[in-house]
C-alpha cells in the first residue's frame, strides 16, 4: 500500500504560501514605485535616466578612444596581409580612418549648421541605442539646461522630422520616434493624403487610393508638423486585386546610424 | 546563475534589444521566486516609456513581468519547491 508523509505536504504548502506572500509583496512594491513616479511627475524615472546617461557617456568616450587608436579598423584588414607590410599598412589605415571620420563629422556638422541657419535650435548627440527601446524611443544628450522643451521637433541632419521630445531631464531628453511601430501620422505626398503607420527604424506604410499620383522619391510632408518633410516614398505598388496602392515611406537617413540630431527650439 | 541573469536583464534593459530583458525575466521567473523580474520590467518602462497616463504610455514590460512571475508561480511551486 502506498503511504504518504503528511508532514512533507504541510511543509510544501507552507513554502508555497510564503512564496505567494512574497510575490504579492513584490507586486505591491512595484505598483507603489510606479504610482510614486506618476504622482511626483517622473522623479524616479528621471533619476534612473540621469544615472544611465552618465554610464552611456562614459561608454561612448571609451568607444571613441578605442576607435581613435585605429585598432578596430586595422585589425580585420591586416589579417590577410603578410608580416612585412603589416606595420606600414596599419599606419596608413590609421591615417585614412582618422581622415574619413573627420570628413564625415565635418559634413554632418555642416549640414547641422545649414539647419541652424534656417531654424533656431540645438544640435544634440544621440546617447542611447536605437535598438534597445521597445517603445520606439531614444535619448539625446541635451535637456532643459540646454533649452530643450517638451514637444520640440527632432530633425535628422538632412532636415527630416524623425520625432518629438516626450520627456525632458536637466541634461538628457527622451525622443519619441515619429515612425515607431503602430504610430500613425497624417501626411501628404504630391497632395495625396496618406495615413502613415510606423514600422520602426524610420519606415512607415500607407494605403493610397489606386491610381494616385505617388511615385518613388516623392517627399512626404506632414501638415500637422508645419508642413515639414518626414519621409520619402521608397515604393508604391498597386495591387491589381485591391482598390489601393501600398506606399512605403522611409526617412532618408539611416536612423540606427544617427550620431547627432537637430532639435528645434521654442516648439 | 541568478545574479548573472539579473545582470543580463538590467544591462539588456539599457543597451540590448528588447527581447533580452524578456528572456532574463522568463528565465528568472521559471527557476526562482524572483522579485528582480518585475524590477527589470519596471526598469525597462522607466527608461524607455514616456511618462504620463495615456494609451501611449501603458507600461507593458511591468505588466508583462508581473504576469510572468504570477503565471509561472504554480510551475515553480510544482517543480522547485
Tab-separated table of C-alpha atoms in Angstrom:
chain	number	residue	atom	x	y	z
A	1	UNK	CA	0.000	0.000	0.000
A	2	UNK	CA	1.199	3.494	-0.864
A	3	UNK	CA	1.705	5.771	2.119
A	4	UNK	CA	2.389	9.483	2.007
A	5	UNK	CA	4.005	11.621	4.614
A	6	UNK	CA	1.540	14.356	5.655
A	7	UNK	CA	4.246	16.499	7.242
A	8	UNK	CA	6.000	16.820	3.874
A	9	UNK	CA	2.859	18.227	2.277
A	10	UNK	CA	2.406	20.672	5.157
A	11	UNK	CA	5.941	21.875	4.688
A	12	UNK	CA	5.488	22.274	0.934
A	13	UNK	CA	2.184	24.029	1.473
A	14	UNK	CA	3.770	26.462	3.917
A	15	UNK	CA	6.598	27.157	1.459
A	16	UNK	CA	4.112	27.820	-1.322
A	17	UNK	CA	2.085	30.145	0.878
A	18	UNK	CA	5.190	32.048	1.851
A	19	UNK	CA	6.262	32.221	-1.787
A	20	UNK	CA	2.936	33.710	-2.814
A	21	UNK	CA	3.060	36.249	0.011
A	22	UNK	CA	6.492	37.388	-1.143
A	23	UNK	CA	5.220	37.643	-4.676
A	24	UNK	CA	2.281	39.732	-3.533
A	25	UNK	CA	4.671	41.977	-1.590
A	26	UNK	CA	6.864	42.396	-4.674
A	27	UNK	CA	3.828	43.236	-6.780
A	28	UNK	CA	2.729	45.795	-4.216
A	29	UNK	CA	6.160	47.425	-4.150
A	30	UNK	CA	6.287	47.623	-7.956
A	31	UNK	CA	2.845	49.225	-8.074
A	32	UNK	CA	3.798	51.663	-5.307
A	33	UNK	CA	7.014	52.700	-7.071
A	34	UNK	CA	5.120	53.204	-10.312
A	35	UNK	CA	2.440	55.293	-8.597
A	36	UNK	CA	5.069	57.292	-6.715
A	37	UNK	CA	6.730	58.114	-10.033
A	38	UNK	CA	3.412	59.203	-11.519
A	39	UNK	CA	2.478	61.353	-8.537
A	40	UNK	CA	5.889	63.028	-8.362
A	41	UNK	CA	5.903	63.808	-12.083
A	42	UNK	CA	8.533	61.263	-13.043
A	43	UNK	CA	11.129	61.849	-10.331
A	44	UNK	CA	12.013	58.143	-10.064
A	45	UNK	CA	12.448	57.572	-13.780
A	46	UNK	CA	14.368	60.811	-14.171
A	47	UNK	CA	16.856	59.688	-11.518
A	48	UNK	CA	17.341	56.358	-13.287
A	49	UNK	CA	17.752	58.061	-16.669
A	50	UNK	CA	20.258	60.566	-15.294
A	51	UNK	CA	22.396	57.767	-13.856
A	52	UNK	CA	22.155	55.789	-17.081
A	53	UNK	CA	23.020	58.863	-19.131
A	54	UNK	CA	26.293	59.161	-17.241
A	55	UNK	CA	27.031	55.481	-17.935
A	56	UNK	CA	26.274	55.921	-21.643
A	57	UNK	CA	28.525	58.980	-21.859
A	58	UNK	CA	31.401	57.132	-20.239
A	59	UNK	CA	30.821	54.161	-22.557
A	60	UNK	CA	30.767	56.420	-25.621
A	61	UNK	CA	34.023	58.084	-24.569
A	62	UNK	CA	35.696	54.708	-24.148
A	63	UNK	CA	34.411	53.590	-27.551
A	64	UNK	CA	35.682	56.775	-29.218
A	65	UNK	CA	39.059	56.346	-27.527
A	66	UNK	CA	39.342	52.783	-28.831
A	67	UNK	CA	38.257	53.788	-32.327
A	68	UNK	CA	40.659	56.714	-32.440
A	69	UNK	CA	43.556	54.329	-31.965
A	70	UNK	CA	42.604	52.647	-35.238
A	71	UNK	CA	42.864	49.268	-33.532
A	72	UNK	CA	39.408	48.027	-34.542
A	73	UNK	CA	39.671	49.272	-38.120
A	74	UNK	CA	43.131	47.926	-38.785
A	75	UNK	CA	42.836	44.538	-37.135
A	76	UNK	CA	40.405	42.921	-39.564
A	77	UNK	CA	42.021	44.310	-42.673
A	78	UNK	CA	45.540	43.364	-41.679
A	79	UNK	CA	44.676	39.752	-41.037
A	80	UNK	CA	45.201	38.901	-44.680
A	81	UNK	CA	48.402	40.900	-45.101
A	82	UNK	CA	51.874	39.487	-44.776
A	83	UNK	CA	54.136	40.294	-41.865
A	84	UNK	CA	56.439	42.639	-43.720
A	85	UNK	CA	53.651	45.022	-44.756
A	86	UNK	CA	51.664	44.789	-41.555
A	87	UNK	CA	53.194	47.725	-39.697
A	88	UNK	CA	53.229	50.025	-42.699
A	89	UNK	CA	49.641	49.215	-43.613
A	90	UNK	CA	48.454	49.820	-40.089
A	91	UNK	CA	49.911	53.296	-40.143
A	92	UNK	CA	48.314	54.142	-43.476
A	93	UNK	CA	44.945	52.754	-42.477
A	94	UNK	CA	45.009	54.616	-39.216
A	95	UNK	CA	45.570	57.880	-41.072
A	96	UNK	CA	42.844	57.126	-43.614
A	97	UNK	CA	40.366	56.113	-40.899
A	98	UNK	CA	41.055	59.270	-38.949
A	99	UNK	CA	40.707	61.416	-42.086
A	100	UNK	CA	37.474	59.673	-43.126
A	101	UNK	CA	35.991	60.114	-39.683
A	102	UNK	CA	36.941	63.790	-39.673
A	103	UNK	CA	35.449	64.353	-43.150
A	104	UNK	CA	32.216	62.550	-42.201
A	105	UNK	CA	31.864	64.502	-38.970
A	106	UNK	CA	32.669	67.737	-40.758
A	107	UNK	CA	29.986	67.044	-43.362
A	108	UNK	CA	27.490	66.132	-40.641
A	109	UNK	CA	28.143	69.290	-38.654
A	110	UNK	CA	27.992	71.359	-41.840
A	111	UNK	CA	24.522	70.005	-42.584
A	112	UNK	CA	23.538	70.765	-38.995
A	113	UNK	CA	24.812	74.299	-39.455
A	114	UNK	CA	22.624	74.670	-42.553
A	115	UNK	CA	19.634	73.576	-40.468
A	116	UNK	CA	20.541	76.022	-37.744
A	117	UNK	CA	20.611	78.845	-40.287
A	118	UNK	CA	17.009	78.070	-41.264
A	119	UNK	CA	15.523	77.446	-37.824
A	120	UNK	CA	16.906	78.178	-34.378
A	121	UNK	CA	17.633	75.086	-32.368
A	122	UNK	CA	20.323	72.923	-30.922
A	123	UNK	CA	22.412	70.068	-32.225
A	124	UNK	CA	22.384	67.203	-29.728
A	125	UNK	CA	24.233	63.897	-29.665
A	126	UNK	CA	22.303	60.647	-29.661
A	127	UNK	CA	23.440	58.900	-26.470
A	128	UNK	CA	21.423	55.697	-26.499
A	129	UNK	CA	20.949	52.774	-28.811
A	130	UNK	CA	18.060	52.904	-31.279
A	131	UNK	CA	17.503	49.170	-30.936
A	132	UNK	CA	17.221	48.975	-27.160
A	133	UNK	CA	13.850	50.640	-26.747
A	134	UNK	CA	10.715	48.536	-27.112
A	135	UNK	CA	8.689	51.722	-27.464
A	136	UNK	CA	10.463	53.381	-30.400
A	137	UNK	CA	12.222	55.970	-28.262
A	138	UNK	CA	15.828	57.081	-27.856
A	139	UNK	CA	17.833	59.521	-25.745
A	140	UNK	CA	19.707	62.652	-26.719
A	141	UNK	CA	22.360	64.345	-24.635
A	142	UNK	CA	20.597	67.671	-24.136
A	143	UNK	CA	17.895	68.738	-21.720
A	144	UNK	CA	16.242	71.649	-20.009
A	145	UNK	CA	19.667	73.104	-19.197
A	146	UNK	CA	20.172	73.470	-22.965
A	147	UNK	CA	16.738	74.974	-23.589
A	148	UNK	CA	15.078	71.757	-24.756
A	149	UNK	CA	11.324	71.771	-24.252
A	150	UNK	CA	8.693	69.073	-24.137
A	151	UNK	CA	7.150	68.519	-27.577
A	152	UNK	CA	10.047	70.012	-29.548
A	153	UNK	CA	10.559	68.564	-33.015
A	154	UNK	CA	13.648	66.445	-33.630
A	155	UNK	CA	15.202	66.534	-37.101
A	156	UNK	CA	17.701	64.307	-38.854
A	157	UNK	CA	20.801	66.051	-40.286
A	158	UNK	CA	19.098	66.306	-43.687
A	159	UNK	CA	16.133	68.165	-42.198
A	160	UNK	CA	13.512	65.424	-41.954
A	161	UNK	CA	11.402	65.257	-38.803
A	162	UNK	CA	12.124	61.979	-37.020
A	163	UNK	CA	10.443	62.523	-33.657
A	164	UNK	CA	9.326	64.700	-30.802
A	165	UNK	CA	10.725	65.299	-27.331
A	166	UNK	CA	8.460	63.423	-24.940
A	167	UNK	CA	10.335	63.664	-21.617
A	168	UNK	CA	12.993	66.201	-20.658
A	169	UNK	CA	15.552	65.981	-17.881
A	170	UNK	CA	18.248	68.509	-16.997
A	171	UNK	CA	20.819	67.013	-19.361
A	172	UNK	CA	19.015	64.292	-21.317
A	173	UNK	CA	15.758	64.050	-23.226
A	174	UNK	CA	13.654	61.162	-24.458
A	175	UNK	CA	12.675	61.324	-28.127
A	176	UNK	CA	9.528	59.603	-29.320
A	177	UNK	CA	10.135	58.488	-32.891
A	178	UNK	CA	7.570	59.574	-35.470
A	179	UNK	CA	7.571	56.167	-37.128
A	180	UNK	CA	7.699	53.988	-34.026
A	181	UNK	CA	5.796	50.739	-34.552
A	182	UNK	CA	1.995	51.229	-34.890
A	183	UNK	CA	2.212	55.025	-34.572
A	184	UNK	CA	0.070	56.905	-37.063
A	185	UNK	CA	0.695	60.199	-38.808
A	186	UNK	CA	-1.347	62.063	-41.387
A	187	UNK	CA	0.831	63.204	-44.265
A	188	UNK	CA	0.801	64.317	-47.886
A	189	UNK	CA	2.723	63.080	-50.891
A	190	UNK	CA	2.100	65.195	-54.012
A	191	UNK	CA	-1.191	66.351	-52.471
A	192	UNK	CA	-2.270	62.730	-51.972
A	193	UNK	CA	-3.324	62.265	-48.345
A	194	UNK	CA	-1.627	59.359	-46.613
A	195	UNK	CA	-2.243	57.889	-43.192
A	196	UNK	CA	1.218	56.596	-42.422
A	197	UNK	CA	1.602	53.750	-39.950
A	198	UNK	CA	5.053	53.439	-38.408
A	199	UNK	CA	7.045	50.252	-38.650
A	200	UNK	CA	10.120	51.301	-36.688
A	201	UNK	CA	13.572	52.143	-37.982
A	202	UNK	CA	12.305	55.242	-39.786
A	203	UNK	CA	9.945	53.244	-42.013
A	204	UNK	CA	6.204	53.605	-42.487
A	205	UNK	CA	3.491	52.304	-44.779
A	206	UNK	CA	0.232	53.749	-46.015
A	207	UNK	CA	-2.585	52.914	-48.384
A	208	UNK	CA	-3.313	55.412	-51.128
A	209	UNK	CA	-6.279	55.187	-53.481
A	210	UNK	CA	-5.414	53.165	-56.581
A	211	UNK	CA	-4.206	55.370	-59.392
A	212	UNK	CA	-2.860	58.022	-57.034
A	213	UNK	CA	-0.013	60.035	-58.457
A	214	UNK	CA	2.503	58.850	-55.888
A	215	UNK	CA	5.932	57.901	-57.202
A	216	UNK	CA	9.154	56.643	-55.749
A	217	UNK	CA	11.258	59.526	-54.478
A	218	UNK	CA	8.340	61.843	-53.676
A	219	UNK	CA	8.825	63.808	-50.494
A	220	UNK	CA	6.174	63.153	-47.839
A	221	UNK	CA	5.277	66.148	-45.691
A	222	UNK	CA	3.198	66.383	-42.524
A	223	UNK	CA	0.771	69.328	-42.346
A	224	UNK	CA	0.451	68.813	-38.587
A	225	UNK	CA	4.197	69.391	-38.234
A	226	UNK	CA	4.222	72.687	-40.064
A	227	UNK	CA	4.470	71.078	-43.494
A	228	UNK	CA	7.937	69.763	-42.746
A	229	UNK	CA	9.234	66.714	-44.625
A	230	UNK	CA	9.011	63.446	-42.722
A	231	UNK	CA	9.957	60.823	-45.327
A	232	UNK	CA	10.420	59.977	-48.979
A	233	UNK	CA	8.434	57.392	-50.876
A	234	UNK	CA	10.528	54.244	-51.205
A	235	UNK	CA	7.994	52.109	-53.060
A	236	UNK	CA	4.482	52.472	-54.456
A	237	UNK	CA	2.949	49.176	-55.514
A	238	UNK	CA	-0.540	48.963	-56.935
A	239	UNK	CA	-2.287	45.705	-56.105
A	240	UNK	CA	-4.478	44.693	-59.079
A	241	UNK	CA	-6.801	42.792	-56.760
A	242	UNK	CA	-7.250	45.667	-54.329
A	243	UNK	CA	-8.533	49.187	-54.530
A	244	UNK	CA	-5.417	50.816	-53.174
A	245	UNK	CA	-1.759	51.401	-53.759
A	246	UNK	CA	0.557	50.321	-50.983
A	247	UNK	CA	3.010	53.133	-50.281
A	248	UNK	CA	6.209	52.546	-48.344
A	249	UNK	CA	7.926	55.630	-46.987
A	250	UNK	CA	11.164	55.996	-45.112
A	251	UNK	CA	13.383	58.638	-43.585
A	252	UNK	CA	16.322	59.142	-45.984
A	253	UNK	CA	18.880	58.972	-43.172
A	254	UNK	CA	19.779	55.664	-41.617
A	255	UNK	CA	18.080	56.128	-38.254
A	256	UNK	CA	20.136	53.475	-36.495
A	257	UNK	CA	23.379	55.196	-37.501
A	258	UNK	CA	22.473	58.748	-36.463
A	259	UNK	CA	25.021	60.319	-34.150
A	260	UNK	CA	23.566	63.825	-33.961
A	261	UNK	CA	20.084	65.235	-34.301
A	262	UNK	CA	18.792	68.785	-34.541
A	263	UNK	CA	16.166	69.893	-32.045
A	264	UNK	CA	14.093	72.913	-32.972
A	265	UNK	CA	13.856	75.460	-30.196
A	266	UNK	CA	10.654	77.059	-28.982
A	267	UNK	CA	8.287	74.273	-30.035
B	1	UNK	CA	23.390	31.920	-12.181
B	2	UNK	CA	20.642	34.074	-10.678
B	3	UNK	CA	22.956	37.086	-10.417
B	4	UNK	CA	24.105	36.539	-13.985
B	5	UNK	CA	20.510	36.540	-15.246
B	6	UNK	CA	19.742	39.690	-13.250
B	7	UNK	CA	22.831	41.370	-14.732
B	8	UNK	CA	21.782	40.325	-18.242
B	9	UNK	CA	18.292	41.668	-17.590
B	10	UNK	CA	19.486	45.011	-16.231
B	11	UNK	CA	22.154	45.599	-18.869
B	12	UNK	CA	19.771	44.323	-21.535
B	13	UNK	CA	17.174	46.847	-20.409
B	14	UNK	CA	19.658	49.664	-21.055
B	15	UNK	CA	21.556	48.701	-24.184
B	16	UNK	CA	20.325	45.444	-25.726
B	17	UNK	CA	17.365	44.642	-27.975
B	18	UNK	CA	14.001	44.439	-26.162
B	19	UNK	CA	13.847	40.636	-26.208
B	20	UNK	CA	16.932	40.306	-23.988
B	21	UNK	CA	15.261	41.529	-20.761
B	22	UNK	CA	12.221	39.398	-21.620
B	23	UNK	CA	14.407	36.284	-21.774
B	24	UNK	CA	16.002	37.224	-18.444
B	25	UNK	CA	12.591	37.825	-16.818
B	26	UNK	CA	11.237	34.474	-18.012
B	27	UNK	CA	14.380	32.572	-17.031
B	28	UNK	CA	14.407	34.130	-13.557
B	29	UNK	CA	10.708	33.504	-13.025
B	30	UNK	CA	10.897	29.864	-14.063
B	31	UNK	CA	13.594	28.929	-11.600
B	32	UNK	CA	13.288	31.323	-8.692
B	33	UNK	CA	10.712	33.346	-6.880
B	34	UNK	CA	12.492	36.324	-8.363
B	35	UNK	CA	11.483	39.740	-7.133
B	36	UNK	CA	14.096	41.006	-9.591
B	37	UNK	CA	11.925	40.071	-12.592
B	38	UNK	CA	9.250	42.759	-12.108
B	39	UNK	CA	12.019	45.221	-11.221
B	40	UNK	CA	13.653	44.584	-14.598
B	41	UNK	CA	10.282	45.167	-16.265
B	42	UNK	CA	9.863	48.374	-14.299
B	43	UNK	CA	13.377	49.468	-15.291
B	44	UNK	CA	12.606	48.990	-18.992
B	45	UNK	CA	9.452	51.093	-18.696
B	46	UNK	CA	11.103	53.813	-16.616
B	47	UNK	CA	13.930	54.023	-19.124
B	48	UNK	CA	12.124	53.981	-22.455
B	49	UNK	CA	8.463	54.762	-21.889
B	50	UNK	CA	7.355	58.397	-21.974
B	51	UNK	CA	5.827	59.459	-18.671
B	52	UNK	CA	2.142	60.105	-18.300
B	53	UNK	CA	-1.236	58.494	-18.149
B	54	UNK	CA	-2.367	57.686	-21.646
B	55	UNK	CA	-2.834	54.777	-24.002
B	56	UNK	CA	0.583	55.576	-25.437
B	57	UNK	CA	2.168	55.179	-22.000
B	58	UNK	CA	0.977	51.748	-20.943
B	59	UNK	CA	3.838	50.044	-19.035
B	60	UNK	CA	3.790	46.808	-20.994
B	61	UNK	CA	7.037	45.463	-19.573
B	62	UNK	CA	5.988	45.964	-15.959
B	63	UNK	CA	2.631	44.330	-16.582
B	64	UNK	CA	4.226	41.542	-18.608
B	65	UNK	CA	6.830	40.784	-15.956
B	66	UNK	CA	4.202	40.721	-13.176
B	67	UNK	CA	2.050	38.428	-15.287
B	68	UNK	CA	5.004	36.134	-15.947
B	69	UNK	CA	6.045	35.793	-12.294
B	70	UNK	CA	2.465	35.077	-11.222
B	71	UNK	CA	1.746	32.776	-14.175
B	72	UNK	CA	4.895	30.765	-13.558
B	73	UNK	CA	4.382	30.561	-9.790
B	74	UNK	CA	2.412	27.250	-9.916
B	75	UNK	CA	5.024	25.760	-12.266
B	76	UNK	CA	7.832	26.787	-9.953
B	77	UNK	CA	5.907	25.542	-6.909
B	78	UNK	CA	5.313	22.196	-8.595
B	79	UNK	CA	8.896	21.531	-9.637
B	80	UNK	CA	11.209	23.612	-7.456
B	81	UNK	CA	9.573	23.963	-4.028
